Amino acid sequence: MRPVHRWVWGDFDRRVRKLIAFAAVEGDGGRDILRAAEVTSDPLLRRLYLEHAIDELRHADLFRQRSAALLRLRPTRSRVLFDMSPLPGGHGLDDLSIKGEPDHVLLAFLHVAEKAAAGRFAVYRDVVGDDPSTRAIFEEILRDEVFHMNYTYAQLARVLPETHRRQVWRARASRLWKRYLRIVAAVANLLGIAVLTMIYFVVLGPFAWLAKRAERREPVGWTRVAQEDHKSPKSLY
Ligand SMILES: [Fe+2]
Ligand SMILES: [Fe+2]
């Protein structure tokens, strides 16, 4: 995927859109982890979740500030600052939701997501070599993500010493399933557009031609009604 990432980050507009999208994902993730800190009954995890949430919110700030700086440098050509890419833009935290799940489920999810994030940010850092400030941000965030990846695994092993590996595999499978659904939904969307476009050009043309032909056979103006139908209507039916 490295050439794809190079292509994505090579364009100024896409770079800005990506940074804005990352700021949103990191901010959402930070708020969710803050919620996890509120609901956990484990004091050590509460402290670690708080540190983690502060890191994610700082990442959101860093991405937002960098995208704003780039925009000040040169406004983007397109006015749409929404990333429509069906490729998994998330580096994990975008799928996070705190629904009163036990700590081991959240820790396994976070570990898998942070590992993916660390891998992604290492690639992004390498492909934005022409932009030292953005590169420095990825470098800094990457260090935090590696810490998040390691502490979540260590804590998972603490709270679930027997079956923590199985829990990680379960989280990995769930993540893969969500990715699959996202890609399939994007493909279904493309197929829907293709089929509707085809119907528009293939069916609508002949239908319009037949309608015009039928219209020519219709008499113009008022038409005399047959005598037996001439009575006043007494009811709707
Ligand atoms: Fe982060
Ligand atoms: Fe993180």
PDB file of C-alpha atoms and ligand atoms in Angstrom, residues 26 52 55-57 59-60 63 91 93 114 117 121 141 144-145 148, ligand 1:
ATOM      1  CA  GLU A  26      -8.045  11.395  17.300  1.00  0.00           C
ATOM      2  CA  HIS A  52      -4.060   8.051  26.947  1.00  0.00           C
ATOM      3  CA  ASP A  55      -2.397  12.102  24.371  1.00  0.00           C
ATOM      4  CA  GLU A  56      -5.158  11.519  21.799  1.00  0.00           C
ATOM      5  CA  LEU A  57      -6.656  14.971  22.348  1.00  0.00           C
ATOM      6  CA  HIS A  59      -2.764  14.527  18.682  1.00  0.00           C
ATOM      7  CA  ALA A  60      -6.067  16.010  17.494  1.00  0.00           C
ATOM      8  CA  PHE A  63      -3.231  17.605  13.341  1.00  0.00           C
ATOM      9  CA  HIS A  91      -6.133   4.002  11.919  1.00  0.00           C
ATOM     10  CA  LEU A  93      -9.785   4.601  16.906  1.00  0.00           C
ATOM     11  CA  GLU A 114      -2.892   1.343  18.363  1.00  0.00           C
ATOM     12  CA  ALA A 117      -2.006   3.269  14.068  1.00  0.00           C
ATOM     13  CA  PHE A 121       1.969   6.596  11.113  1.00  0.00           C
ATOM     14  CA  ILE A 141       2.627  10.902  17.562  1.00  0.00           C
ATOM     15  CA  ASP A 144       2.851   7.927  21.776  1.00  0.00           C
ATOM     16  CA  GLU A 145       1.060   5.279  19.711  1.00  0.00           C
ATOM     17  CA  HIS A 148      -0.368   3.054  23.846  1.00  0.00           C
TER      18      HIS A 148
HETATM   19 FE    FE B   1      -3.321   9.073  18.583  1.00  0.00          FE
END
